[in-house]
mmCIF file of C-alpha atoms and ligand atoms in Angstrom:
data_model
loop_
_atom_site.group_PDB
_atom_site.id
_atom_site.type_symbol
_atom_site.label_atom_id
_atom_site.label_comp_id
_atom_site.label_asym_id
_atom_site.label_seq_id
_atom_site.Cartn_x
_atom_site.Cartn_y
_atom_site.Cartn_z
ATOM 1 C CA MET E 343 94.882 154.024 89.430
ATOM 2 C CA GLU E 344 94.296 152.608 85.953
ATOM 3 C CA PRO E 345 97.609 151.449 84.506
ATOM 4 C CA GLY E 346 98.758 153.549 81.549
ATOM 5 C CA LEU E 347 99.364 152.208 78.080
ATOM 6 C CA LYS E 348 102.971 153.276 77.876
ATOM 7 C CA ASN E 349 105.695 150.851 78.905
ATOM 8 C CA ILE E 350 108.020 152.483 81.368
ATOM 9 C CA ILE E 351 110.312 149.417 81.306
ATOM 10 C CA ARG E 352 110.758 147.058 78.380
ATOM 11 C CA ALA E 353 113.089 144.080 78.392
ATOM 12 C CA ARG E 354 113.645 141.592 75.593
ATOM 13 C CA GLY E 355 115.569 138.350 75.419
ATOM 14 C CA ILE E 356 117.168 138.658 78.832
ATOM 15 C CA GLU E 357 119.689 135.870 79.464
ATOM 16 C CA LYS E 358 121.482 135.518 82.759
ATOM 17 C CA SER E 359 123.743 132.749 83.999
ATOM 18 C CA PHE E 360 125.845 132.186 87.077
ATOM 19 C CA GLY E 361 128.588 129.849 85.863
ATOM 20 C CA SER E 362 126.817 126.894 84.329
ATOM 21 C CA ILE E 363 123.446 127.735 85.919
ATOM 22 C CA ARG E 364 121.173 129.483 83.436
ATOM 23 C CA VAL E 365 118.795 131.504 85.582
ATOM 24 C CA LEU E 366 116.961 133.704 83.044
ATOM 25 C CA LYS E 367 116.314 132.346 79.545
ATOM 26 C CA ASN E 368 115.223 134.647 76.772
ATOM 27 C CA LEU E 369 112.954 136.508 79.183
ATOM 28 C CA ASP E 370 110.685 139.337 77.999
ATOM 29 C CA ILE E 371 108.849 141.790 80.212
ATOM 30 C CA ASP E 372 106.903 145.020 79.776
ATOM 31 C CA ILE E 373 106.064 147.189 82.745
ATOM 32 C CA ARG E 374 103.238 149.635 82.159
ATOM 33 C CA GLU E 375 103.167 153.061 83.711
ATOM 34 C CA GLY E 376 101.368 153.002 87.044
ATOM 35 C CA GLU E 377 100.600 149.297 87.188
ATOM 36 C CA PHE E 378 101.076 146.954 90.115
ATOM 37 C CA LEU E 379 102.828 143.896 88.734
ATOM 38 C CA ALA E 380 103.379 141.075 91.209
ATOM 39 C CA ILE E 381 106.104 138.536 90.551
ATOM 40 C CA VAL E 382 105.821 135.106 92.127
ATOM 41 C CA GLY E 383 107.955 132.006 91.890
ATOM 42 C CA ARG E 384 109.715 129.384 93.950
ATOM 43 C CA SER E 385 112.802 130.119 95.990
ATOM 44 C CA GLY E 386 115.952 130.204 93.877
ATOM 45 C CA VAL E 387 114.098 130.611 90.609
ATOM 46 C CA GLY E 388 115.702 134.003 89.868
ATOM 47 C CA LYS E 389 113.279 136.673 91.117
ATOM 48 C CA SER E 390 115.936 138.777 92.848
ATOM 49 C CA THR E 391 118.233 138.308 89.874
ATOM 50 C CA LEU E 392 115.514 139.666 87.579
ATOM 51 C CA LEU E 393 114.791 142.654 89.820
ATOM 52 C CA ALA E 394 118.500 143.516 90.017
ATOM 53 C CA ILE E 395 118.631 143.578 86.208
ATOM 54 C CA LEU E 396 115.466 145.678 85.867
ATOM 55 C CA GLY E 397 116.814 148.029 88.530
ATOM 56 C CA THR E 398 120.077 148.395 86.560
ATOM 57 C CA HIS E 399 122.102 147.156 89.534
ATOM 58 C CA ASP E 400 123.270 144.121 87.600
ATOM 59 C CA LEU E 401 124.596 144.907 84.110
ATOM 60 C CA ALA E 402 126.145 141.494 83.400
ATOM 61 C CA TYR E 403 123.482 139.894 81.212
ATOM 62 C CA ASP E 404 122.569 139.492 77.564
ATOM 63 C CA GLY E 405 119.455 141.089 76.084
ATOM 64 C CA MET E 406 117.855 144.478 75.779
ATOM 65 C CA LEU E 407 116.556 146.690 78.562
ATOM 66 C CA GLU E 408 114.900 150.081 78.086
ATOM 67 C CA VAL E 409 113.732 152.496 80.740
ATOM 68 C CA ASP E 410 111.337 155.103 79.344
ATOM 69 C CA GLY E 411 112.548 154.266 75.857
ATOM 70 C CA LYS E 412 116.225 154.680 76.718
ATOM 71 C CA PRO E 413 118.405 151.628 76.046
ATOM 72 C CA VAL E 414 120.361 151.000 79.230
ATOM 73 C CA SER E 415 123.345 149.381 77.517
ATOM 74 C CA ALA E 416 124.022 152.551 75.518
ATOM 75 C CA LEU E 417 124.451 154.736 78.595
ATOM 76 C CA SER E 418 127.686 155.770 80.224
ATOM 77 C CA ARG E 419 128.106 155.023 83.920
ATOM 78 C CA SER E 420 127.148 158.530 84.980
ATOM 79 C CA ARG E 421 124.120 158.689 82.671
ATOM 80 C CA LEU E 422 123.007 155.322 83.962
ATOM 81 C CA ALA E 423 123.304 156.535 87.549
ATOM 82 C CA ALA E 424 121.255 159.602 86.610
ATOM 83 C CA LEU E 425 118.598 157.455 84.930
ATOM 84 C CA ARG E 426 118.418 155.187 87.966
ATOM 85 C CA ARG E 427 117.957 158.186 90.249
ATOM 86 C CA GLU E 428 115.331 159.734 88.020
ATOM 87 C CA TYR E 429 113.194 156.670 87.376
ATOM 88 C CA LEU E 430 113.886 153.818 89.745
ATOM 89 C CA GLY E 431 113.336 153.073 93.404
ATOM 90 C CA PHE E 432 114.598 149.819 94.832
ATOM 91 C CA VAL E 433 113.779 147.804 97.935
ATOM 92 C CA PHE E 434 116.347 145.051 98.435
ATOM 93 C CA GLN E 435 115.381 141.670 99.848
ATOM 94 C CA ASP E 436 118.058 142.121 102.521
ATOM 95 C CA PHE E 437 117.390 145.872 102.921
ATOM 96 C CA HIS E 438 120.996 147.213 102.403
ATOM 97 C CA LEU E 439 120.612 149.850 105.108
ATOM 98 C CA LEU E 440 123.522 151.562 106.810
ATOM 99 C CA PRO E 441 123.313 150.276 110.400
ATOM 100 C CA ARG E 442 124.775 153.300 112.171
ATOM 101 C CA LEU E 443 122.522 155.828 110.522
ATOM 102 C CA THR E 444 119.034 156.580 111.778
ATOM 103 C CA ALA E 445 115.944 155.609 109.815
ATOM 104 C CA GLU E 446 115.572 159.134 108.501
ATOM 105 C CA GLU E 447 119.228 159.374 107.453
ATOM 106 C CA ASN E 448 118.984 156.081 105.583
ATOM 107 C CA VAL E 449 115.851 157.222 103.791
ATOM 108 C CA ILE E 450 117.185 160.595 102.668
ATOM 109 C CA LEU E 451 120.491 159.193 101.319
ATOM 110 C CA PRO E 452 119.259 158.571 97.745
ATOM 111 C CA ALA E 453 117.786 162.066 97.667
ATOM 112 C CA VAL E 454 121.036 163.613 98.887
ATOM 113 C CA PHE E 455 122.998 161.638 96.263
ATOM 114 C CA SER E 456 120.583 163.029 93.667
ATOM 115 C CA GLY E 457 121.491 166.562 94.692
ATOM 116 C CA LYS E 458 118.031 167.278 96.093
ATOM 117 C CA ASN E 459 117.400 169.847 98.767
ATOM 118 C CA PRO E 460 118.156 167.967 102.029
ATOM 119 C CA GLU E 461 115.419 169.767 103.989
ATOM 120 C CA LYS E 462 112.813 168.854 101.400
ATOM 121 C CA ALA E 463 114.087 165.270 101.379
ATOM 122 C CA ARG E 464 113.871 165.221 105.181
ATOM 123 C CA THR E 465 110.244 166.321 105.044
ATOM 124 C CA THR E 466 109.464 163.625 102.470
ATOM 125 C CA ALA E 467 111.330 161.008 104.516
ATOM 126 C CA ARG E 468 109.468 161.927 107.713
ATOM 127 C CA HIS E 469 106.166 161.833 105.903
ATOM 128 C CA ILE E 470 106.744 158.347 104.482
ATOM 129 C CA LEU E 471 108.214 156.982 107.712
ATOM 130 C CA ALA E 472 105.246 158.310 109.667
ATOM 131 C CA GLY E 473 102.922 156.679 107.130
ATOM 132 C CA LEU E 474 104.723 153.413 107.779
ATOM 133 C CA SER E 475 104.682 153.932 111.575
ATOM 134 C CA VAL E 476 108.470 153.961 111.882
ATOM 135 C CA ARG E 477 110.238 156.448 114.121
ATOM 136 C CA ALA E 478 112.585 158.741 112.240
ATOM 137 C CA ASP E 479 114.483 159.582 115.455
ATOM 138 C CA GLU E 480 117.999 159.113 116.791
ATOM 139 C CA THR E 481 117.982 155.327 117.134
ATOM 140 C CA PRO E 482 120.551 153.644 114.883
ATOM 141 C CA THR E 483 118.879 151.480 112.288
ATOM 142 C CA SER E 484 120.742 148.419 113.602
ATOM 143 C CA LEU E 485 118.622 148.596 116.769
ATOM 144 C CA LEU E 486 115.309 148.633 114.964
ATOM 145 C CA SER E 487 113.302 145.437 114.599
ATOM 146 C CA ARG E 488 113.530 143.515 111.344
ATOM 147 C CA GLY E 489 110.046 144.629 110.333
ATOM 148 C CA GLU E 490 110.910 148.254 111.106
ATOM 149 C CA ARG E 491 114.076 147.992 109.032
ATOM 150 C CA GLN E 492 112.065 146.539 106.188
ATOM 151 C CA ARG E 493 109.759 149.547 106.264
ATOM 152 C CA VAL E 494 112.761 151.906 106.334
ATOM 153 C CA ALA E 495 113.996 150.141 103.188
ATOM 154 C CA VAL E 496 110.626 150.722 101.521
ATOM 155 C CA ALA E 497 110.635 154.396 102.532
ATOM 156 C CA ARG E 498 114.123 154.796 101.058
ATOM 157 C CA GLY E 499 112.909 153.330 97.758
ATOM 158 C CA LEU E 500 110.220 155.993 97.599
ATOM 159 C CA VAL E 501 112.126 159.115 98.599
ATOM 160 C CA ASN E 502 113.102 160.141 95.061
ATOM 161 C CA TYR E 503 109.556 159.845 93.687
ATOM 162 C CA PRO E 504 110.424 157.009 91.301
ATOM 163 C CA SER E 505 108.465 156.089 88.167
ATOM 164 C CA VAL E 506 108.923 152.447 89.099
ATOM 165 C CA LEU E 507 109.398 150.971 92.543
ATOM 166 C CA LEU E 508 111.071 147.561 92.346
ATOM 167 C CA ALA E 509 110.500 145.809 95.652
ATOM 168 C CA ASP E 510 111.895 142.398 96.542
ATOM 169 C CA GLU E 511 109.515 140.756 99.031
ATOM 170 C CA PRO E 512 108.852 144.115 100.750
ATOM 171 C CA SER E 513 106.560 142.659 103.402
ATOM 172 C CA ALA E 514 108.379 139.401 104.121
ATOM 173 C CA SER E 515 109.195 140.475 107.695
ATOM 174 C CA LEU E 516 105.831 142.022 108.475
ATOM 175 C CA ASP E 517 102.791 140.620 110.212
ATOM 176 C CA ARG E 518 99.531 140.570 108.266
ATOM 177 C CA GLU E 519 98.258 143.827 109.684
ATOM 178 C CA SER E 520 101.504 145.743 109.040
ATOM 179 C CA GLU E 521 101.601 144.211 105.580
ATOM 180 C CA GLN E 522 98.114 145.500 104.820
ATOM 181 C CA SER E 523 98.977 148.986 106.094
ATOM 182 C CA LEU E 524 102.172 148.991 104.014
ATOM 183 C CA PHE E 525 100.216 148.174 100.856
ATOM 184 C CA ASN E 526 97.442 150.627 101.756
ATOM 185 C CA LEU E 527 100.102 153.319 101.920
ATOM 186 C CA LEU E 528 101.668 152.161 98.654
ATOM 187 C CA ASP E 529 98.219 152.284 97.000
ATOM 188 C CA ASP E 530 97.666 155.826 98.306
ATOM 189 C CA LEU E 531 101.089 156.991 97.147
ATOM 190 C CA ARG E 532 100.561 155.369 93.754
ATOM 191 C CA LYS E 533 97.247 157.209 93.391
ATOM 192 C CA ASP E 534 99.060 160.500 94.081
ATOM 193 C CA GLN E 535 102.304 159.887 92.221
ATOM 194 C CA GLY E 536 101.383 157.285 89.623
ATOM 195 C CA PHE E 537 104.461 155.103 89.965
ATOM 196 C CA ALA E 538 104.448 151.484 88.855
ATOM 197 C CA LEU E 539 105.044 148.886 91.538
ATOM 198 C CA VAL E 540 106.885 145.703 90.614
ATOM 199 C CA ALA E 541 107.091 143.504 93.656
ATOM 200 C CA VAL E 542 108.067 139.957 94.483
ATOM 201 C CA ILE E 543 105.157 138.802 96.607
ATOM 202 C CA HIS E 544 104.199 135.633 98.417
ATOM 203 C CA SER E 545 101.161 136.742 100.372
ATOM 204 C CA LYS E 546 97.789 135.870 98.829
ATOM 205 C CA ALA E 547 96.163 138.899 100.443
ATOM 206 C CA VAL E 548 98.619 141.190 98.650
ATOM 207 C CA LEU E 549 98.415 139.334 95.332
ATOM 208 C CA ASN E 550 94.707 140.218 95.262
ATOM 209 C CA ARG E 551 95.669 143.874 94.921
ATOM 210 C CA ALA E 552 97.898 143.397 91.872
ATOM 211 C CA ASP E 553 96.864 144.401 88.335
ATOM 212 C CA ARG E 554 98.855 141.467 86.938
ATOM 213 C CA ILE E 555 100.633 138.467 88.391
ATOM 214 C CA MET E 556 103.537 136.834 86.559
ATOM 215 C CA GLU E 557 105.227 133.644 87.655
ATOM 216 C CA LEU E 558 108.944 133.213 87.050
ATOM 217 C CA ARG E 559 109.463 129.590 86.080
ATOM 218 C CA ASP E 560 112.151 127.860 84.001
ATOM 219 C CA GLY E 561 113.851 131.207 83.416
ATOM 220 C CA MET E 562 110.822 132.888 81.877
ATOM 221 C CA LEU E 563 107.745 134.814 83.015
ATOM 222 C CA HIS E 564 104.313 133.254 82.670
ATOM 223 C CA GLU E 565 101.086 135.203 83.127
ATOM 224 C CA VAL E 566 99.085 133.844 86.086
ATOM 225 C CA VAL E 567 95.354 133.839 85.431
HETATM 226 N N1 ATP G 1798 126.059 136.129 92.766
HETATM 227 C C1 ATP G 1798 125.673 134.861 92.521
HETATM 228 N N2 ATP G 1798 126.588 133.909 92.233
HETATM 229 C C2 ATP G 1798 126.218 132.646 91.950
HETATM 230 N N3 ATP G 1798 124.934 132.223 91.936
HETATM 231 C C3 ATP G 1798 123.981 133.123 92.208
HETATM 232 C C4 ATP G 1798 124.305 134.485 92.527
HETATM 233 N N4 ATP G 1798 123.145 135.156 92.754
HETATM 234 C C5 ATP G 1798 122.157 134.253 92.602
HETATM 235 N N5 ATP G 1798 122.663 133.033 92.261
HETATM 236 C C6 ATP G 1798 121.875 131.826 91.972
HETATM 237 O O1 ATP G 1798 120.887 132.157 91.019
HETATM 238 C C7 ATP G 1798 119.643 131.539 91.329
HETATM 239 C C8 ATP G 1798 118.557 132.566 91.491
HETATM 240 O O2 ATP G 1798 118.784 133.326 92.676
HETATM 241 P P1 ATP G 1798 117.804 134.453 93.153
HETATM 242 O O3 ATP G 1798 118.364 135.050 94.388
HETATM 243 O O4 ATP G 1798 117.532 135.368 92.014
HETATM 244 O O5 ATP G 1798 116.473 133.603 93.471
HETATM 245 P P2 ATP G 1798 115.099 134.090 94.106
HETATM 246 O O6 ATP G 1798 114.010 133.629 93.185
HETATM 247 O O7 ATP G 1798 115.151 135.533 94.412
HETATM 248 O O8 ATP G 1798 115.025 133.226 95.442
HETATM 249 P P3 ATP G 1798 114.365 133.599 96.889
HETATM 250 O O9 ATP G 1798 112.871 133.424 96.705
HETATM 251 O O10 ATP G 1798 114.922 132.561 97.794
HETATM 252 O O11 ATP G 1798 114.759 134.985 97.246
HETATM 253 C C9 ATP G 1798 119.909 130.689 92.567
HETATM 254 O O12 ATP G 1798 120.195 129.377 92.149
HETATM 255 C C10 ATP G 1798 121.118 131.329 93.182
HETATM 256 O O13 ATP G 1798 121.872 130.398 93.890
HETATM 257 MG MG1 MG G 1799 115.045 136.591 96.133
#
């Protein structure tokens, strides 16, 4: 899909420190509707920190963040939660799955929290899990392999039909072939649904698919050409 011209996320002058460590320094970023933006950078440089801010999970920073033109800092807690549910899907680097629930139950949780019809959510969850070759059955998620759990985490990020999927190294636990099938599926879903994909990526094969690559270095993003 050709990326749109509208920015679905806009951030300006983002500053983030942990104690005396300044991780993000006056960082700007625009995310265009429908684009695949890959973020690269060395370990510890602040990629997960940046994604947590863009995903509105971390609110303790300075600077301006807008999602679809709405300034995040102006929103009440409940409006922010509603905005997150409406626009954003998130795949955490360490998955954040509930170990006792099945794959399907983990995936439908965000949809249930959004007040969606559980049967519809179940159908969506099954569809995505099948696309990712993960069983939706009775097995607790804790017993699935790491790569399977990673795919469950991706499916969960997609269940609410986000405008932007923020994915933190979503194929880090996958072999090359599973990685390619994951990104084939993401390409197909993006063609259908038009969501933007912002992903921290290391694999060269996946970087080739991106519309843009930005490197996080010295607290700022630099276009990779
Ligand atoms: N909650 C926290 N408290 C203190 N320091 C933190 C916290 N979270 C992250 N940091 C520090 O901020 C820096 C950036 O961390 P972050 O996890 O964003 O890096 P990253 O680029 O995602 O690394 P990796 O590629 O290893 O996942 C690191 O120096 C890290 O130690
Ligand atoms: Mg990280």
